[in-house]
Structures are given as structure tokens and as C-alpha cells.
Amino acid sequence: CSWDNHVLVNVGRSFDEERSNFFAPRKGIYSFNFHVVKVYNRQTIQVSLMHNGWPVISAFAGDQDVTREAASNGVLIQMEKGDRAYLKLERGNLMGGWKYSTFSGFLVFPL
């Protein structure tokens, strides 16, 4: 789990802070959630959760009349040991970076 470029919890060291990637330590079902906030940004953003380079889910924030807007989503993914998951900004830009955003992933059920 990370916030403002700071990792709050990283039990098992599965989150690579340098690359902002989560690597599955074992085969299983994993839960991922993210919450992204755009600030003072009159454009649409799209953020996708990527699994081994492929988009799995996305979230959009695009209201032109607000100064802050959030986009959130979550999913369960079956992963093999060594698979990676990460967030990708597909469209737009985040004024102020990722500091108001969170990303978390954890093992739900080992296989």
C-alpha cells in the first residue's frame, strides 16, 4: 500500500518501490484496489490496473467543472508467482503527481 510516494505497508516486500510494481510472491488470487485524485485539472484522466503489461480494469475522472475528482476501482486477479501488477496513467496527467492517490494489493487465497 502506498501514499504520496511513500509505502505504508509492504509485508513480504512484494511491492517494488523503485518501479512501483507489485510482484506476486506465489500463485494465488490477489485483490487490487486503487484510488486516484486529479487536482485542478480540466481534463479527463484514465488510470488502468495492468497485469503483466495488459490492462485489466480502468477508472476515469473527467468532470470539467470541479477542481478535485476521484476515480477508483478494484478487482480480483489470478496470478502466477512473479506476475506483476501496476497502475498506468493511460490518458491525461495528474497535476501534483500521485500524492493524493493510493494503490494496494494482497493475497486473498493461495492456489
Backbone as numpy.savetxt, mean C-alpha at the origin, in Angstrom:
# Nx Ny Nz CAx CAy CAz Cx Cy Cz
3.83 -2.31 8.85 2.97 -1.13 8.85 3.87 0.11 8.85
3.57 1.06 7.96 4.42 2.25 7.91 3.58 3.52 7.89
4.18 4.60 8.34 3.55 5.91 8.36 4.62 6.97 8.28
4.40 7.95 7.42 5.34 9.08 7.28 6.77 8.58 7.06
6.89 7.58 6.20 8.18 6.97 5.90 8.85 6.35 7.13
8.07 6.06 8.14 8.57 5.38 9.33 7.82 4.06 9.47
8.52 2.99 9.67 7.89 1.70 9.88 7.55 1.59 11.36
6.28 1.38 11.65 5.83 1.30 13.04 5.96 -0.11 13.60
5.63 -1.12 12.79 5.70 -2.51 13.22 6.28 -3.33 12.06
7.29 -4.15 12.36 7.89 -4.98 11.32 8.38 -6.29 11.94
7.47 -7.00 12.60 7.80 -8.27 13.22 8.18 -9.26 12.12
9.31 -9.89 12.26 9.78 -10.83 11.26 10.55 -10.18 10.12
10.62 -8.84 10.12 11.38 -8.08 9.12 10.94 -8.39 7.68
9.64 -8.59 7.44 9.13 -8.90 6.11 8.98 -7.66 5.23
9.00 -6.48 5.84 8.88 -5.24 5.08 10.27 -4.66 4.84
10.65 -4.51 3.58 11.94 -3.94 3.19 11.77 -2.43 3.13
12.34 -1.73 4.11 12.17 -0.27 4.20 12.80 0.47 3.03
13.92 0.00 2.53 14.59 0.69 1.42 13.76 0.68 0.15
13.11 -0.44 -0.15 12.33 -0.56 -1.38 10.83 -0.40 -1.14
10.42 -0.26 0.12 9.00 -0.18 0.49 8.21 -1.35 -0.07
8.79 -2.54 0.03 8.16 -3.77 -0.43 7.96 -4.72 0.75
6.85 -5.44 0.71 6.60 -6.52 1.66 6.95 -7.82 0.96
7.78 -8.65 1.59 8.15 -9.95 1.04 7.55 -11.04 1.92
6.79 -11.96 1.31 6.16 -13.04 2.07 7.22 -13.98 2.62
7.25 -14.17 3.94 8.25 -15.05 4.53 7.91 -16.54 4.35
6.65 -16.82 4.01 6.21 -18.21 3.80 4.95 -18.22 2.96
4.61 -19.37 2.42 3.39 -19.53 1.63 2.18 -19.37 2.54
1.17 -18.62 2.07 -0.02 -18.44 2.87 -0.96 -17.40 2.31
-2.00 -17.14 3.06 -2.98 -16.10 2.74 -2.60 -14.86 3.55
-2.44 -13.74 2.86 -2.02 -12.49 3.48 -3.10 -11.42 3.31
-3.22 -10.59 4.31 -4.13 -9.44 4.28 -3.31 -8.18 4.04
-3.78 -7.35 3.10 -3.14 -6.06 2.83 -4.19 -4.97 2.85
-3.84 -3.85 3.45 -4.71 -2.67 3.50 -3.86 -1.43 3.29
-4.46 -0.44 2.63 -3.76 0.84 2.48 -4.76 1.98 2.54
-4.25 3.11 2.98 -5.03 4.34 3.12 -4.12 5.47 2.65
-4.52 6.15 1.58 -3.70 7.19 0.98 -4.47 8.50 1.00
-3.81 9.58 1.38 -4.45 10.89 1.44 -3.74 11.84 0.48
-4.52 12.47 -0.38 -3.95 13.54 -1.21 -4.30 14.86 -0.55
-3.36 15.78 -0.55 -3.52 17.06 0.14 -3.30 18.20 -0.84
-4.23 19.16 -0.86 -4.12 20.35 -1.72 -3.72 19.98 -3.14
-4.49 19.12 -3.73 -4.11 18.57 -5.02 -5.35 18.48 -5.89
-5.49 19.33 -6.86 -6.67 19.35 -7.71 -6.52 18.42 -8.91
-6.27 17.17 -8.60 -6.18 16.16 -9.65 -6.60 14.82 -9.08
-6.81 13.87 -9.95 -7.15 12.53 -9.55 -5.88 11.73 -9.30
-5.90 10.94 -8.22 -4.81 9.99 -8.00 -5.38 8.58 -8.05
-4.55 7.66 -8.47 -4.88 6.24 -8.45 -3.70 5.51 -7.83
-3.97 4.73 -6.80 -2.94 3.93 -6.14 -3.33 2.47 -6.27
-2.38 1.63 -6.67 -2.64 0.20 -6.83 -1.77 -0.60 -5.88
-2.33 -1.68 -5.36 -1.54 -2.66 -4.63 -1.03 -3.65 -5.67
0.28 -3.79 -5.74 0.91 -4.66 -6.72 1.36 -5.96 -6.05
1.19 -7.06 -6.78 1.65 -8.37 -6.32 2.57 -8.93 -7.40
3.85 -9.00 -7.11 4.85 -9.47 -8.08 4.78 -8.70 -9.40
4.54 -7.39 -9.32 4.54 -6.54 -10.51 3.20 -6.39 -11.19
2.16 -7.04 -10.69 0.83 -6.96 -11.30 -0.15 -6.29 -10.35
-1.01 -5.39 -10.87 -1.99 -4.74 -10.00 -3.07 -5.72 -9.56
-3.41 -5.66 -8.28 -4.45 -6.53 -7.72 -5.70 -5.72 -7.42
-5.55 -4.61 -6.73 -6.66 -3.70 -6.42 -6.15 -2.28 -6.55
-7.10 -1.35 -6.72 -6.75 0.07 -6.80 -7.72 0.88 -5.96
-7.34 2.11 -5.69 -8.21 3.07 -5.02 -7.98 4.42 -5.70
-9.06 5.20 -5.78 -9.02 6.48 -6.47 -9.47 7.60 -5.54
-8.90 8.78 -5.72 -9.37 10.00 -5.07 -9.31 11.08 -6.14
-10.45 11.71 -6.42 -10.46 12.64 -7.53 -11.39 13.82 -7.42
-11.91 14.11 -6.23 -12.79 15.26 -6.08 -11.99 16.54 -6.24
-12.38 17.38 -7.16 -11.65 18.62 -7.46 -11.96 19.75 -6.48
-13.01 19.60 -5.67 -13.47 20.70 -4.82 -13.07 20.57 -3.36
-12.21 19.63 -3.03 -11.77 19.48 -1.64 -10.25 19.57 -1.58
-9.74 19.97 -0.42 -8.29 20.07 -0.28 -7.66 18.79 0.24
-8.47 17.94 0.87 -7.98 16.64 1.35 -8.99 15.58 0.97
-8.46 14.46 0.51 -9.34 13.35 0.15 -8.57 12.05 0.34
-9.27 11.03 0.81 -8.63 9.74 1.08 -9.11 8.67 0.12
-8.24 7.72 -0.12 -8.55 6.54 -0.92 -8.04 5.33 -0.15
-8.90 4.33 0.04 -8.52 3.15 0.81 -8.99 1.89 0.11
-8.31 0.79 0.41 -8.74 -0.50 -0.10 -8.02 -1.59 0.68
-8.49 -2.81 0.54 -7.88 -3.95 1.20 -8.22 -5.24 0.48
-7.40 -6.27 0.67 -7.60 -7.52 -0.05 -6.87 -8.66 0.66
-7.32 -9.87 0.41 -6.60 -11.08 0.81 -5.94 -11.65 -0.44
-4.66 -12.04 -0.33 -3.91 -12.57 -1.47 -3.20 -13.85 -1.04
-3.28 -14.88 -1.89 -2.47 -16.07 -1.66 -1.08 -15.79 -2.22
-0.07 -15.95 -1.37 1.31 -15.66 -1.77 2.20 -16.86 -1.53
3.23 -16.97 -2.35 4.28 -17.96 -2.17 5.42 -17.31 -1.39
6.26 -18.12 -0.79 7.43 -17.57 -0.09 8.25 -16.74 -1.08
8.61 -15.51 -0.67 9.41 -14.63 -1.51 8.61 -13.70 -2.41
7.29 -13.93 -2.56 6.46 -13.01 -3.34 6.52 -11.63 -2.71
6.29 -10.60 -3.52 6.34 -9.25 -2.98 5.05 -8.50 -3.26
4.75 -7.57 -2.35 3.59 -6.68 -2.49 4.06 -5.27 -2.15
3.52 -4.30 -2.89 3.90 -2.91 -2.67 2.84 -2.01 -3.27
2.88 -0.73 -2.92 1.96 0.25 -3.48 2.63 0.96 -4.64
1.82 1.27 -5.66 2.32 2.01 -6.82 1.36 3.15 -7.12
1.89 4.35 -7.22 1.09 5.51 -7.62 0.97 5.45 -9.14
-0.22 5.07 -9.62 -0.45 4.86 -11.06 -0.76 6.16 -11.79
-1.38 7.09 -11.07 -1.85 8.32 -11.72 -1.79 9.46 -10.73
-1.37 10.64 -11.19 -1.31 11.82 -10.34 -0.03 11.85 -9.52
-0.01 12.75 -8.54 1.11 12.80 -7.60 0.58 13.18 -6.23
1.35 12.84 -5.23 0.95 13.11 -3.85 1.74 14.30 -3.34
1.10 15.45 -3.29 1.75 16.63 -2.73 2.03 16.32 -1.26
3.24 16.50 -0.82 3.60 16.17 0.55 4.04 14.74 0.71
4.14 14.01 -0.39 4.61 12.63 -0.34 3.60 11.69 0.30
4.11 10.61 0.87 3.28 9.56 1.45 3.05 9.77 2.94
3.37 10.95 3.48 3.38 11.10 4.93 2.02 10.97 5.61
0.93 11.11 4.88 -0.40 10.93 5.47 -0.99 9.57 5.12
-0.18 8.67 4.64 -0.67 7.40 4.12 -0.12 6.23 4.93
-0.87 5.11 4.92 -0.44 3.91 5.62 -0.57 2.70 4.71
0.22 1.68 5.00 0.22 0.42 4.27 0.52 -0.68 5.27
-0.29 -1.73 5.28 -0.02 -2.83 6.20 -0.28 -4.16 5.52
0.48 -5.16 5.94 0.30 -6.51 5.44 0.70 -7.51 6.50
-0.03 -8.63 6.54 0.29 -9.66 7.53 -0.27 -11.01 7.10
0.33 -12.06 7.63 -0.10 -13.43 7.35 -1.39 -13.72 8.11
-2.41 -14.19 7.38 -3.68 -14.57 8.00 -3.71 -16.07 8.27
-3.26 -16.84 7.25 -3.35 -18.29 7.36 -2.20 -18.93 6.58
-1.33 -19.67 7.25 -0.24 -20.35 6.53 -0.77 -21.54 5.73
-0.14 -21.80 4.59 -0.54 -22.94 3.74 0.60 -23.95 3.64
